[in-house]
Amino acid sequence: MSHTTNTAWQALQTLAATTSNIGELFADGSRSEQFSAAACGIYMDYSKQALDNERLSALIALAKSKNLSHKINELLSGVKVNDTENRAALHTALRLPKGEPLLVDGVDVGGQVHDSLDKCEAIVSRIRAGVWRGYSGKAITDVVNIGVGGSDLGPLMAATALEEWADTDIRVHFVSNMDGTQLDGLLKKLNPQTTLFIISSKSFGTIDTLSNAKTAKAWLLSTGAKEQSLLRRHFIGISTRTDKMSAWGIHPDNQLLLWDWVGGRFSMWSAIGLAIAIRIGMTGFRALLAGAYAMDTHFATADFEHNLPVLLGLIGVWNSTFLGINAHTVLPYDGRLSFFPNYLTQLEMESNGKSVARDGVAVDYDTCPILWGDIGSNAQHAFYQLLHQGTQRVSCDFITPIRRYDNQQHHHDAYLEEQHKLSLANCLAQSQVLAFGNGALGETTQDELNEFKRYRGNQPSTTLLLDSLSPSTLGALIALYEHKVYVMSVLWGINPFDQWGVEVGKVMANSVFDALNDGKAEGFDGSTNALLAKILQAQALQGGV
């Protein structure tokens, strides 16, 4: 049955056409209590969404009509929910507690996961203890994670967010750009004798990653050290392909395995998170996993009315599909979460940026909105002007920890506590003005009639308050958004675990690359041919690339 002929879907279309202004909904004094939920150290206030009890009930009815409970169980139990690639999507298995089995096709996936984690722990311990030595016998001081997409965005985001939990002098760095600029600037600052590279690539065939790895190898070889020693002491590989890692030169002892059922953007919980564990230790990394597992359990057991991922997903579908709000911004009011919006751009848009349903039929409704974001204080001086006075409706997620500084650890930093209060004040104030416009200011002066100073309000937002930002709450927060993505995909009837749209550009790039090497500006469309001719002409006249 088509989504748009679903009775619950049609009911929501009717309700969307008569939705009240957000300000009008607050006539109910108990609204904030009714439209909030909490779990795993996260409190979610969604009272500033354009929802009332009738519309929320209709969304829940839609979820039930799409068998969401059954779909959640399929995800968590290892059913092949990635049907276009005939795979499970078992990232949740990566955070199962030790000793909790999960049998998939007769194989204990949980046991495999913990075998991999144990190998990670052994490697992490050697590096952090100074036992792992470079080719000259000196201990490792710097670790460079070479990856792209999920092999970079997740570890970079989490390592940055949890920097205060770092308990080692070993520095971790992240390289992803294929043009070499990032790596070149970094190598100029590092000592080849004490630098270890992690090559993270699920397929071990991603050109972005392998081009950087090749440059890193050449940099080490320029020292004159023996290649075999360099490869053994300075490279770790993480991939599903042991054959390709071995062919590249990664020693078997330095190979960490992934599984086909781990999507790249869901992989930071696996060995892909090695750089995080090196920086904060395996105890901290396991706390990150435990926080995510707590959210998995909540997702699997809580009723829809109090289920954070389900509610966040329902809200996302309501805004994008039924209210036609096709832009969404994530606004953390905490500098440690600076890379969290970047991480979510991949998680949400690569997962749900689809226009074909699971049955192969093109959809006739809006799916994933365009997502972006920044640290709230920076965003206030950048794009909040559009949020407050532009012509586009934009939904927003505000994220902030309630407690930022521990009084015992920062008793001498009272001014930092004041700064956190200022950040909290801005977070709450911005969501208030976005929802209520000039009414939030209580303005009755002539300025309210000045169109240049008018704030229209009615911009929906959700506020997520973390008890504090820790490995555990960060794990729960990331898992919350992972499951939000899945909920939205179920309601839209799309597969969130493939990414065929990523592949076509890579294939085309190979042909263009060959044309650049052959010096031929032909065989493509008129624009591409002309651009190739311009590039080749300039290179011929000026030399170099």
XYZ file of C-alpha atoms in Angstrom:
545
model
C 0.000 0.000 0.000
C 1.300 3.444 -0.895
C 2.347 5.613 2.013
C 0.119 8.438 0.893
C -2.967 6.195 0.849
C -2.287 5.103 4.430
C -5.155 6.268 6.648
C -2.850 7.601 9.369
C -0.754 9.408 6.734
C -3.851 11.090 5.277
C -5.014 12.107 8.743
C -1.668 13.833 9.341
C -1.903 15.664 6.013
C -5.274 17.044 7.091
C -3.982 18.026 10.528
C -0.904 19.705 9.043
C -3.124 22.029 7.017
C -4.693 23.388 10.219
C -1.711 23.436 12.564
C -1.656 26.229 15.138
C 1.091 28.777 15.612
C 3.520 27.561 18.279
C 2.745 30.535 20.497
C -0.947 29.667 20.569
C -0.183 26.182 21.861
C 1.278 27.579 25.087
C -2.125 28.606 26.351
C -1.897 25.239 28.093
C 0.173 25.918 31.199
C 1.248 22.289 31.574
C 2.516 22.000 28.004
C 6.213 21.722 28.873
C 5.496 18.796 31.197
C 3.361 16.985 28.618
C 5.804 17.464 25.741
C 9.039 16.323 27.334
C 10.778 13.027 28.058
C 14.005 11.850 29.670
C 16.354 8.864 29.508
C 20.056 7.996 29.781
C 21.095 11.370 31.214
C 19.258 13.347 28.514
C 16.157 15.512 29.027
C 14.247 16.380 25.853
C 11.848 19.330 25.735
C 9.875 19.358 22.500
C 7.126 21.684 23.670
C 8.283 24.309 21.152
C 7.344 22.022 18.266
C 4.116 22.663 16.331
C 2.445 19.676 17.960
C -0.520 19.075 20.217
C -1.898 15.854 21.669
C -4.034 15.158 18.605
C -1.129 15.515 16.188
C 1.270 13.545 18.367
C -1.296 10.761 18.669
C -1.682 10.754 14.880
C 2.097 10.446 14.443
C 2.199 7.547 16.875
C -0.680 5.936 14.970
C 1.381 6.277 11.780
C 4.356 4.639 13.505
C 2.189 1.745 14.632
C 0.677 1.355 11.176
C 4.251 1.014 9.854
C 4.974 -1.733 12.438
C 7.708 0.357 14.052
C 8.013 -1.906 17.108
C 8.613 -4.902 14.869
C 11.088 -2.923 12.745
C 13.030 -1.926 15.866
C 13.254 -5.567 16.893
C 14.474 -6.500 13.403
C 17.223 -3.886 13.586
C 18.445 -5.009 16.998
C 18.224 -8.757 16.362
C 20.261 -8.959 13.166
C 17.572 -9.215 10.493
C 18.884 -8.050 7.100
C 17.250 -4.623 7.247
C 19.706 -3.356 4.604
C 17.749 -5.152 1.900
C 19.379 -3.565 -1.165
C 22.752 -4.990 -0.053
C 21.306 -8.070 1.662
C 22.948 -7.233 4.996
C 22.058 -6.666 8.599
C 22.844 -3.269 10.116
C 24.190 -4.378 13.453
C 26.014 -1.334 14.764
C 24.080 -1.818 18.009
C 25.893 -5.150 18.463
C 29.146 -3.191 18.734
C 28.110 -1.938 22.168
C 26.621 -5.127 23.629
C 27.971 -5.879 27.132
C 30.549 -8.631 27.323
C 28.954 -12.030 27.734
C 25.652 -11.036 26.125
C 25.364 -13.245 23.035
C 23.644 -12.288 19.807
C 23.267 -15.156 17.365
C 22.991 -14.162 13.713
C 22.922 -17.007 11.190
C 24.281 -19.276 13.907
C 27.256 -17.023 14.691
C 27.709 -15.249 18.040
C 28.215 -11.697 16.848
C 28.660 -10.450 20.414
C 31.615 -12.754 20.905
C 33.261 -11.538 17.697
C 32.802 -7.935 18.761
C 34.487 -8.456 22.107
C 37.330 -10.422 20.560
C 37.985 -7.352 18.410
C 37.665 -5.005 21.385
C 40.121 -7.124 23.352
C 42.644 -6.861 20.510
C 42.048 -3.100 20.432
C 42.675 -2.950 24.161
C 45.971 -4.804 23.819
C 47.125 -2.367 21.119
C 45.914 0.668 23.066
C 47.722 -0.504 26.200
C 51.021 -0.976 24.347
C 50.836 2.457 22.742
C 49.809 4.301 25.907
C 52.421 2.506 28.027
C 55.211 3.444 25.639
C 55.844 -0.190 24.740
C 54.986 0.317 21.067
C 58.147 1.758 19.512
C 58.943 3.323 16.171
C 61.719 2.193 13.840
C 64.397 4.032 15.858
C 63.288 2.559 19.187
C 61.536 5.678 20.457
C 58.040 5.523 21.950
C 55.056 6.767 19.959
C 54.085 10.380 20.657
C 51.595 11.028 17.837
C 48.873 8.948 16.211
C 47.391 9.973 12.863
C 43.991 8.549 11.916
C 43.692 8.417 8.115
C 40.098 7.898 6.998
C 37.179 9.640 5.347
C 33.444 9.807 5.972
C 32.466 7.687 8.956
C 36.079 6.583 9.460
C 36.952 10.211 10.147
C 33.843 12.121 11.234
C 32.931 9.827 14.127
C 36.365 9.434 15.727
C 37.180 13.128 15.181
C 33.891 14.241 16.721
C 34.145 11.964 19.756
C 37.849 12.546 20.426
C 37.239 16.296 20.343
C 34.176 16.104 22.562
C 35.979 13.948 25.141
C 39.340 15.719 25.135
C 38.942 16.524 28.841
C 38.975 12.775 29.519
C 42.348 12.377 27.826
C 44.851 10.910 30.284
C 47.900 10.549 28.046
C 50.410 12.853 26.405
C 50.028 10.950 23.140
C 48.391 13.249 20.617
C 45.836 12.097 18.053
C 45.339 13.772 14.687
C 42.832 13.236 11.890
C 43.393 13.410 8.144
C 40.701 12.976 5.494
C 41.119 15.392 2.566
C 42.421 13.681 -0.562
C 44.180 16.791 -1.924
C 47.055 16.319 0.544
C 46.911 19.789 2.095
C 45.788 18.497 5.483
C 48.409 15.762 5.643
C 51.227 17.912 4.258
C 50.720 20.561 6.928
C 50.627 17.928 9.653
C 53.708 15.989 8.551
C 55.809 19.150 8.730
C 55.164 19.196 12.490
C 55.596 15.496 13.274
C 58.612 13.317 13.979
C 58.646 10.226 11.722
C 60.427 8.246 14.442
C 57.517 8.611 16.855
C 54.439 8.799 14.583
C 51.958 5.943 14.141
C 49.368 5.888 11.348
C 45.952 4.222 11.515
C 44.541 3.491 8.050
C 40.770 3.185 8.475
C 38.833 1.989 5.450
C 36.030 -0.547 5.431
C 36.826 -1.626 1.857
C 40.520 -0.698 1.984
C 39.938 0.665 -1.478
C 38.787 4.233 -0.816
C 40.993 6.455 -2.943
C 40.823 9.387 -0.495
C 42.244 7.279 2.326
C 44.753 5.278 0.316
C 46.210 8.376 -1.360
C 46.945 9.846 2.077
C 48.311 6.500 3.308
C 50.626 6.317 0.306
C 51.955 9.794 1.070
C 52.467 8.867 4.734
C 54.450 5.782 3.677
C 56.604 7.854 1.290
C 57.285 10.356 4.097
C 58.521 7.567 6.356
C 60.585 5.948 3.602
C 62.338 9.264 2.999
C 64.046 8.750 6.384
C 66.062 5.909 4.890
C 64.681 3.331 7.316
C 63.897 -0.151 6.028
C 60.409 -0.514 4.564
C 59.602 -3.710 6.437
C 60.402 -2.097 9.780
C 58.414 1.021 8.908
C 55.343 -0.957 7.923
C 55.483 -3.130 11.039
C 56.077 -0.327 13.523
C 54.207 2.634 12.033
C 50.970 1.362 10.466
C 47.765 -0.153 11.800
C 44.991 -1.164 9.402
C 41.254 -1.342 10.116
C 39.093 -2.947 7.429
C 36.884 -5.853 6.406
C 39.563 -6.888 3.890
C 42.545 -8.682 5.412
C 43.780 -9.540 1.929
C 43.986 -5.904 0.877
C 45.607 -4.832 4.144
C 48.250 -7.529 3.769
C 48.860 -6.607 0.131
C 49.418 -2.986 1.154
C 51.939 -4.098 3.756
C 50.034 -4.040 7.061
C 51.401 -6.769 9.338
C 48.710 -9.283 10.447
C 49.331 -8.402 14.105
C 48.428 -4.791 13.276
C 45.186 -5.586 11.474
C 41.829 -4.928 13.124
C 38.685 -6.299 11.513
C 35.307 -4.840 10.649
C 32.241 -6.669 9.379
C 30.049 -6.027 6.351
C 27.141 -5.284 8.672
C 28.888 -2.190 10.043
C 28.007 0.850 7.956
C 30.775 3.442 7.798
C 28.740 6.199 9.436
C 27.830 3.796 12.266
C 31.347 2.425 12.778
C 32.939 4.583 15.473
C 31.859 2.020 18.106
C 34.133 -0.594 16.498
C 37.892 -0.671 15.974
C 37.348 2.468 13.880
C 37.209 4.219 17.259
C 40.806 3.174 18.051
C 42.061 6.774 18.017
C 39.418 7.698 20.606
C 40.501 4.826 22.843
C 44.171 5.788 22.531
C 43.350 9.305 23.712
C 40.887 8.585 26.538
C 41.783 4.977 27.378
C 39.723 1.824 27.024
C 37.850 2.538 30.256
C 36.559 5.763 28.764
C 35.854 4.097 25.425
C 33.867 1.334 27.118
C 31.871 4.013 28.970
C 31.052 5.525 25.575
C 29.804 2.119 24.419
C 27.816 1.652 27.623
C 26.036 4.970 27.149
C 25.021 3.958 23.631
C 23.856 0.554 24.867
C 21.689 2.248 27.505
C 19.991 4.236 24.730
C 19.586 1.028 22.665
C 17.784 -0.561 25.601
C 15.568 2.494 26.067
C 14.764 2.488 22.336
C 13.805 -1.182 22.455
C 11.664 -1.070 25.604
C 10.141 2.368 26.203
C 6.633 3.077 24.973
C 6.458 5.463 22.053
C 5.034 8.317 24.143
C 8.214 8.410 26.256
C 10.768 7.013 23.801
C 13.355 9.672 22.942
C 14.494 8.303 19.553
C 10.926 7.569 18.487
C 9.735 11.040 19.474
C 12.687 12.746 17.805
C 12.057 10.734 14.640
C 8.324 11.452 14.631
C 9.047 15.159 15.024
C 11.509 15.034 12.129
C 8.948 13.432 9.810
C 6.209 15.809 10.961
C 8.317 18.858 10.177
C 9.892 17.728 6.913
C 7.126 15.737 5.269
C 3.908 17.191 6.615
C 4.786 20.806 7.451
C 7.161 21.204 4.507
C 10.075 22.428 6.636
C 12.990 21.257 4.502
C 15.903 22.614 6.538
C 17.129 21.495 9.934
C 19.973 22.875 12.024
C 21.759 21.385 15.035
C 23.038 23.919 17.559
C 25.204 22.638 20.428
C 25.950 25.264 23.061
C 29.211 23.625 24.065
C 32.488 24.033 22.211
C 33.421 20.413 22.828
C 30.606 19.396 20.472
C 32.009 21.512 17.642
C 32.111 18.566 15.223
C 28.757 17.074 16.229
C 26.738 18.906 13.534
C 29.256 17.751 10.887
C 28.882 14.199 12.135
C 25.091 14.413 11.889
C 25.171 15.769 8.345
C 26.532 12.420 7.210
C 24.490 10.321 9.613
C 21.184 11.838 8.533
C 21.652 12.937 4.925
C 23.645 9.913 3.732
C 21.162 7.636 5.465
C 17.852 9.244 4.565
C 18.698 11.341 1.519
C 16.666 8.951 -0.621
C 13.897 9.372 -3.200
C 13.104 5.696 -3.815
C 11.210 3.516 -1.335
C 12.204 -0.017 -0.389
C 9.836 -1.378 -3.034
C 11.776 0.450 -5.756
C 9.055 3.035 -6.409
C 9.878 6.750 -6.402
C 8.423 8.562 -3.392
C 5.986 11.442 -3.830
C 6.723 13.139 -0.500
C 9.668 14.941 1.075
C 12.188 12.806 2.961
C 15.381 14.017 4.655
C 15.752 17.773 5.120
C 18.987 19.617 4.463
C 20.920 19.546 7.735
C 23.698 21.790 8.972
C 24.781 23.431 12.191
C 27.493 24.979 14.309
C 28.322 25.812 17.893
C 25.430 27.983 19.006
C 27.452 31.031 19.977
C 29.193 31.050 16.574
C 25.941 30.417 14.739
C 24.309 33.386 16.479
C 26.756 35.637 14.654
C 26.441 33.788 11.358
C 23.105 32.333 10.246
C 20.660 33.108 13.080
C 19.658 36.186 11.114
C 18.005 33.846 8.607
C 16.417 31.782 11.381
C 14.843 34.843 12.966
C 13.978 37.020 10.000
C 14.514 35.042 6.797
C 11.823 33.636 4.529
C 12.556 29.948 5.225
C 11.115 27.876 8.028
C 13.871 25.912 9.744
C 13.560 23.358 12.533
C 16.265 23.404 15.198
C 17.816 21.139 17.820
C 19.461 22.926 20.733
C 21.916 20.800 22.753
C 23.640 21.817 25.971
C 24.934 20.234 29.190
C 23.327 21.389 32.427
C 26.635 21.109 34.301
C 29.819 22.093 32.509
C 32.475 22.488 35.202
C 32.963 20.255 38.212
C 33.228 22.441 41.305
C 35.960 20.292 42.854
C 38.109 20.278 39.734
C 37.508 23.889 38.758
C 37.024 25.620 42.127
C 39.486 28.306 41.064
C 37.723 28.884 37.762
C 34.554 30.604 38.935
C 34.663 32.798 35.849
C 34.317 29.659 33.688
C 31.123 28.773 35.534
C 29.813 32.243 34.741
C 30.615 31.700 31.089
C 28.652 28.448 31.110
C 25.677 30.261 32.635
C 25.951 32.808 29.839
C 25.967 29.967 27.280
C 22.909 28.376 28.914
C 21.114 31.716 28.901
C 21.749 32.192 25.191
C 20.636 28.662 24.385
C 17.310 29.067 26.157
C 16.760 32.627 24.937
C 17.309 31.788 21.279
C 14.801 28.935 21.273
C 12.331 31.229 23.021
C 12.593 33.997 20.424
C 12.501 31.493 17.558
C 9.221 30.103 18.888
C 7.481 33.267 20.018
C 9.068 36.086 18.042
C 8.604 39.574 19.430
C 6.152 38.137 21.918
C 9.058 36.497 23.745
C 10.429 39.960 24.454
C 7.149 41.264 25.829
C 7.411 44.211 23.447
C 4.564 46.665 23.389
C 6.627 49.669 22.320
C 6.647 51.406 18.955
C 9.688 49.301 17.994
C 7.398 46.303 17.713
C 5.724 48.005 14.758
C 9.064 48.557 13.017
C 9.207 45.845 10.349
C 12.992 45.814 10.399
C 12.875 44.739 14.028
C 10.058 42.233 13.736
C 10.707 38.615 14.701
C 7.990 36.412 13.250
C 8.615 33.406 15.537
C 6.896 30.076 14.837
C 10.225 28.346 14.174
C 10.003 24.892 15.817
C 12.775 23.582 18.034
C 13.671 20.786 20.432
C 16.030 21.313 23.364
C 18.200 18.466 24.629
C 19.715 18.966 28.073
C 22.538 16.598 29.030
C 23.188 16.070 32.737
C 26.808 16.691 31.738
C 28.954 15.830 28.746
C 30.769 12.580 29.530
C 31.689 9.431 27.607
C 28.427 7.862 28.750
C 26.107 10.736 27.839
C 27.915 11.322 24.542
C 27.384 7.659 23.675
C 23.694 7.985 24.504
C 23.378 11.200 22.483
C 24.929 9.672 19.359
C 22.789 6.528 19.647
C 19.722 8.739 20.084
C 20.342 10.308 16.682
C 21.200 6.976 15.067
C 17.839 5.599 16.126
C 16.050 8.807 15.154
C 17.335 8.240 11.617
C 15.992 4.686 11.625
C 12.571 5.734 12.901
C 12.265 8.318 10.140
C 13.289 5.761 7.520
C 10.600 3.331 8.681
C 7.895 5.983 8.396
C 9.167 6.967 4.950
C 9.606 3.361 3.826
C 13.207 3.863 2.688
C 16.464 2.002 3.354
C 18.765 4.170 5.509
C 21.745 1.801 5.323
C 22.825 1.927 1.682
C 24.440 4.916 -0.024
C 24.365 4.282 -3.743
C 24.382 8.009 -4.400
C 27.916 8.194 -3.011
C 29.254 5.674 -5.486
C 28.466 7.203 -8.864
C 30.683 10.251 -8.366
C 33.613 8.027 -7.377
C 33.235 5.953 -10.540
C 33.010 9.056 -12.718
C 36.088 10.540 -11.031
C 38.185 7.611 -12.250
C 37.374 8.469 -15.859
C 38.157 12.139 -15.340
C 41.395 11.214 -13.556
C 42.438 9.141 -16.565
C 41.673 12.072 -18.858
C 43.868 14.374 -16.760
C 46.736 11.890 -16.872
C 46.317 11.363 -20.635
C 46.032 15.076 -21.331
C 42.747 14.637 -23.188
C 39.813 17.033 -22.886
C 37.250 14.851 -24.600
C 34.673 12.150 -24.030
C 32.505 14.032 -21.553
C 29.801 16.686 -21.685
C 30.606 20.106 -23.114
C 31.127 21.753 -19.749
C 33.447 19.062 -18.398
C 35.453 18.988 -21.631
C 35.885 22.761 -21.491
C 36.960 22.662 -17.841
C 39.463 19.894 -18.562
C 40.884 21.906 -21.477
C 41.271 24.961 -19.246
C 43.068 22.947 -16.539
C 45.364 21.149 -18.982
C 46.234 24.389 -20.764
C 47.104 26.145 -17.507
C 49.233 23.230 -16.318
C 51.092 23.133 -19.625
C 51.854 26.857 -19.513
C 52.741 27.120 -15.828
C 54.049 23.634 -15.111
C 53.019 21.414 -12.233
C 49.565 20.482 -11.057
